[in-house]
Short mmCIF file of C-alpha atoms in Angstrom, two decimals:
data_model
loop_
_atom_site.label_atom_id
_atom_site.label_comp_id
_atom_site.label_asym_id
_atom_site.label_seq_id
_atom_site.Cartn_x
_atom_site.Cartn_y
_atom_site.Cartn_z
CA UNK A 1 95.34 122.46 96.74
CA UNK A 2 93.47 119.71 94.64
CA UNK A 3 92.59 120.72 91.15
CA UNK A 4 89.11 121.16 91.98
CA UNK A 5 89.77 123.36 94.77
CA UNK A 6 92.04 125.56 92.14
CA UNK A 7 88.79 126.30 89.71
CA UNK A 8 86.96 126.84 92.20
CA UNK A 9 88.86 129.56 93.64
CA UNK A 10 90.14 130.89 90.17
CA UNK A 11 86.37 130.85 88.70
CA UNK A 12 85.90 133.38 92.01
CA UNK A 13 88.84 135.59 92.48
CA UNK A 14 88.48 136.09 88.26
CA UNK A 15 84.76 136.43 88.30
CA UNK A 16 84.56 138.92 91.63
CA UNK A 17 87.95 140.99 90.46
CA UNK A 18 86.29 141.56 87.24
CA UNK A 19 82.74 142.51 88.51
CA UNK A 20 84.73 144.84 91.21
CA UNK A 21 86.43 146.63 87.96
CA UNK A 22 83.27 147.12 86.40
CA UNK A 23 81.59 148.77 89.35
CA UNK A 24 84.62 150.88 89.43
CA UNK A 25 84.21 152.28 85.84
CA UNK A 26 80.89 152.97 86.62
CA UNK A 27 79.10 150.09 85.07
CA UNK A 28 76.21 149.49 86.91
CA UNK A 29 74.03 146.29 86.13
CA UNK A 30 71.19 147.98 86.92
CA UNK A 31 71.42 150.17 83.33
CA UNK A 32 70.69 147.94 81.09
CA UNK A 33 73.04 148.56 78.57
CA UNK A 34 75.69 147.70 80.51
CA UNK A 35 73.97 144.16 81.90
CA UNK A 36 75.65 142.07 79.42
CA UNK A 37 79.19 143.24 80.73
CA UNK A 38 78.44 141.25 83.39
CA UNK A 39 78.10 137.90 81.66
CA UNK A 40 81.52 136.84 82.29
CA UNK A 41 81.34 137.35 85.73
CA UNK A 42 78.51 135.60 85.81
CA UNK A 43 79.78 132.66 83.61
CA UNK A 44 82.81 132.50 86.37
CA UNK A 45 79.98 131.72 89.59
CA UNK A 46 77.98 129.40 87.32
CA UNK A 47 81.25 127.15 87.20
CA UNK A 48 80.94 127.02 90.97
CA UNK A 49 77.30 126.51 90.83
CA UNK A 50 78.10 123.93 88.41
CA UNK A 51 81.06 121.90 90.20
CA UNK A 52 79.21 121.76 93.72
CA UNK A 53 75.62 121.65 93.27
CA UNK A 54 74.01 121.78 89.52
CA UNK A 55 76.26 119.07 87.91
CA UNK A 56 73.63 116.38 89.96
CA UNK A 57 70.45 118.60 89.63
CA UNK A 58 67.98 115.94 87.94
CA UNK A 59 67.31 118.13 85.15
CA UNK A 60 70.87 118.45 84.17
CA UNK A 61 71.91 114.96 85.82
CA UNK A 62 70.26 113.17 82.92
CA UNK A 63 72.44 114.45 80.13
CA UNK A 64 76.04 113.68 82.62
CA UNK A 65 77.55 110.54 82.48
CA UNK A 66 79.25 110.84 85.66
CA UNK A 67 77.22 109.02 88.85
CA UNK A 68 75.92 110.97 92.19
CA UNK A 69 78.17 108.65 94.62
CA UNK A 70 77.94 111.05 97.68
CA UNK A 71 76.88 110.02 101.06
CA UNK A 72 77.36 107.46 103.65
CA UNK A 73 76.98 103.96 102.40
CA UNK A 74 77.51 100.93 104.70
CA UNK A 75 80.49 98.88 103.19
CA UNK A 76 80.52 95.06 104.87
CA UNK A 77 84.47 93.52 104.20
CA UNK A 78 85.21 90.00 103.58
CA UNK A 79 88.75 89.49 103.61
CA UNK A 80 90.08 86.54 101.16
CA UNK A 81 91.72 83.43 102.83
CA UNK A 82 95.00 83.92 102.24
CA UNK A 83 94.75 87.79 103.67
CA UNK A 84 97.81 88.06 106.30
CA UNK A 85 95.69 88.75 108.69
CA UNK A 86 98.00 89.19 111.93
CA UNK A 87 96.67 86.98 115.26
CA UNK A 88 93.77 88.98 116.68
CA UNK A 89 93.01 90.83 113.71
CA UNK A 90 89.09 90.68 112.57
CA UNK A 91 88.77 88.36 109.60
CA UNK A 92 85.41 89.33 109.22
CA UNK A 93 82.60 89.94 107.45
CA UNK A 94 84.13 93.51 109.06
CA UNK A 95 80.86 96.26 108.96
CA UNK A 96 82.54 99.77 107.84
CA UNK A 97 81.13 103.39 106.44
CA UNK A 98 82.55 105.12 103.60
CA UNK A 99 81.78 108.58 103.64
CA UNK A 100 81.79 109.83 99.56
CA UNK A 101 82.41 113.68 99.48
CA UNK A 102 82.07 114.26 96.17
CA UNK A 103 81.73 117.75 93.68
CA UNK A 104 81.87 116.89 89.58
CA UNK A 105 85.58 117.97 89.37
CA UNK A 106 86.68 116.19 93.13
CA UNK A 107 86.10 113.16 95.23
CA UNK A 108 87.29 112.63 98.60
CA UNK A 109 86.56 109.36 100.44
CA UNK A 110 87.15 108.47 104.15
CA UNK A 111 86.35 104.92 105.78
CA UNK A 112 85.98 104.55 108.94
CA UNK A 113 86.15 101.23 111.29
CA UNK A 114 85.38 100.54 114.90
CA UNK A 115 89.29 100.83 115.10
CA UNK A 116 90.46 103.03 112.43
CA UNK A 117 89.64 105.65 109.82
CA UNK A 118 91.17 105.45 106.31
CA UNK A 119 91.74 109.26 104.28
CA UNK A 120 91.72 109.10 100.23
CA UNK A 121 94.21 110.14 97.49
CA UNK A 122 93.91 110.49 93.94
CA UNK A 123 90.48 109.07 94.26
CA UNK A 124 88.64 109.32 90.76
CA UNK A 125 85.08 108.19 89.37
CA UNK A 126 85.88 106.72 85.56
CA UNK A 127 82.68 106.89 83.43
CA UNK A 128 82.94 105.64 80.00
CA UNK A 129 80.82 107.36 77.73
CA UNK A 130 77.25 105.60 76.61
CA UNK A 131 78.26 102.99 80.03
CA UNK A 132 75.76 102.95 82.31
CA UNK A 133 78.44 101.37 84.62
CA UNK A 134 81.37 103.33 86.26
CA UNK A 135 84.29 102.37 88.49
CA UNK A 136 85.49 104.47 91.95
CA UNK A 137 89.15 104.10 92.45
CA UNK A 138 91.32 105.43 94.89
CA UNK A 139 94.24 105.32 97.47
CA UNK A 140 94.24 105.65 101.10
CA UNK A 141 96.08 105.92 104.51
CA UNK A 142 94.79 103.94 107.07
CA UNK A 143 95.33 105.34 110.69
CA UNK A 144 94.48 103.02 113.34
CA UNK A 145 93.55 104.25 116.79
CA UNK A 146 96.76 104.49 119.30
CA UNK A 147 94.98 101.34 121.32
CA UNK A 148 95.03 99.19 118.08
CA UNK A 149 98.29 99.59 116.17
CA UNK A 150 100.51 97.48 118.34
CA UNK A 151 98.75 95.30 116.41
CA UNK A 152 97.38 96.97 113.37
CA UNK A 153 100.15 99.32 112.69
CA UNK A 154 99.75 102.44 110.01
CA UNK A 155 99.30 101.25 106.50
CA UNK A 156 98.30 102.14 102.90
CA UNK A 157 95.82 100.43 100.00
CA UNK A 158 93.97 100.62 97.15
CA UNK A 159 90.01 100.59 96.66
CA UNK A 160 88.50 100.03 93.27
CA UNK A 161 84.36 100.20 93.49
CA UNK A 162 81.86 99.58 90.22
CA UNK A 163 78.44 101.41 90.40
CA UNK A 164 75.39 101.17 87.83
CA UNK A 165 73.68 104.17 86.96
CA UNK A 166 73.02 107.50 87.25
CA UNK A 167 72.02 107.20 90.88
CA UNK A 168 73.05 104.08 92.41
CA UNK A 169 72.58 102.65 96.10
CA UNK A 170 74.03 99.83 96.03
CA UNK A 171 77.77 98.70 94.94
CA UNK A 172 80.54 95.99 94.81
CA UNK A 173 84.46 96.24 94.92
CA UNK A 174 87.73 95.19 96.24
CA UNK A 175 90.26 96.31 98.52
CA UNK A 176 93.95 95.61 98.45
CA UNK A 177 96.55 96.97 101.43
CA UNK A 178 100.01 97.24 101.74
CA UNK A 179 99.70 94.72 104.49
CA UNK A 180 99.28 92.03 102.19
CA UNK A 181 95.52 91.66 102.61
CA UNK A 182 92.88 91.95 100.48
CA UNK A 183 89.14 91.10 99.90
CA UNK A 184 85.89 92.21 99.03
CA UNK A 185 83.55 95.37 99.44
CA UNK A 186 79.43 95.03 99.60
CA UNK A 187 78.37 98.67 100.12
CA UNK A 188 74.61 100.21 100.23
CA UNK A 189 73.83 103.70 100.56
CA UNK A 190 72.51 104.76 103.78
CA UNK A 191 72.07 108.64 103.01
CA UNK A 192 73.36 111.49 101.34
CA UNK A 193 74.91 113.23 104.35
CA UNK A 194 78.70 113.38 104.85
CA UNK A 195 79.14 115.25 108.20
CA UNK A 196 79.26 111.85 109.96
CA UNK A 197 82.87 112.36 112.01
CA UNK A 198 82.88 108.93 113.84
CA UNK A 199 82.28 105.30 113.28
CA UNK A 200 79.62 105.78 116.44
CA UNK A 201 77.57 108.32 114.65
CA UNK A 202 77.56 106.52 110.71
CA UNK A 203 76.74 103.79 112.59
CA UNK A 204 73.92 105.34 114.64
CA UNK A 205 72.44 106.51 110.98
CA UNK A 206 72.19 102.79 109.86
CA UNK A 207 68.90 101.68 109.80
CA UNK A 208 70.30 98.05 109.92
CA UNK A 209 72.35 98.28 112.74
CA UNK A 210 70.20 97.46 116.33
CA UNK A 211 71.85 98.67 119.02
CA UNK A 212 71.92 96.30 122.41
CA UNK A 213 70.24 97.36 125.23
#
């Protein structure tokens, strides 16, 4: 269980178990001098409030440092010359979508290819304070599709992306893999929905991509 996922469920079991023991004395919310008895409990949902929704809320947005990355953004690859790329291999520009999950306490990337789909680890946003700039960085598994890894066999690598601002839509980084290749990221926000489960359908949502007819 990711740290995240451990406040969130302490902030509930805590907050629920305690309202549960207050109903059980007899401490109804509804008389008012017992409403205030209930302010922990309610402290304990507000964290949850907090981690997966109000944290980005433009009202309280402006006063955290920490930038809205979530969504689907269009990432275009450039591998660098020297990249051992194996014979057949794409050596681009290579047109991907990373899918940002993010809450203020997690992040969870995945990046999918026509012939793969990479899953995060220890992925992190690092803000420094009064920066408008901020840097995405994170591991990854890459799992190519059975067809594909004959020749693009299982692998791991490292992403490291810098956003401006509060908000942004567009972004730069690079990419390094345990394959010995490495190269450059050019990524643009397409929208803020993450239940895209294929290349196919992030693709589809691209209002750059044209499909043949």
């Amino acid at each position: 269980m990711t740290p995240a996922a451990t406040i969130r469920l302490g902030a509930t079991v805590a907050a629920t178990a305690y309202t549960v023991v207050l109903l059980i004395l007899g401490l109804y919310p509804t008389q008012l001098r017992f409403v205030f008895a209930y302010v922990p409990a309610l402290i304990g949902y507000l964290v949850i409030v907090f981690d997966k929704w109000a944290w980005r809320w433009p009202g309280i947005h402006h006063f955290i440092g920490r930038p809205w990355v979530g969504g689907t953004w269009r990432a275009v690859l450039t591998p660098s010359p020297e990249s051992r790329i194996p014979e057949g291999g794409n050596r681009g520009p290579i047109t991907t979508y990373l899918t940002i999950e993010q809450t203020y306490w997690s992040l969870h990337a995945t990046l999918r290819t026509a012939e793969s789909a990479s899953h995060s680890s220890n992925a992190t946003v690092n803000a420094p304070e009064n920066s408008g700039t901020a840097e995405i960085r994170f591991l990854y598994e890459n799992t190519p599709r059975v067809e594909h890894q004959p020749r693009s066999p299982r692998h791991e690598g490292a992403a490291r992306i810098s956003v401006t601002g509060r908000v942004p839509t567009a972004a730069t980084g690079r990419y390094f893999t345990g394959r010995f290749t490495a190269g450059d990221m050019d990524l643009t926000l397409i929208d803020r929905g993450t239940d895209y489960g294929t290349f196919a359908q992030a693709q589809s949502a691209d209002p750059n991509h044209h499909p043949t007819v």
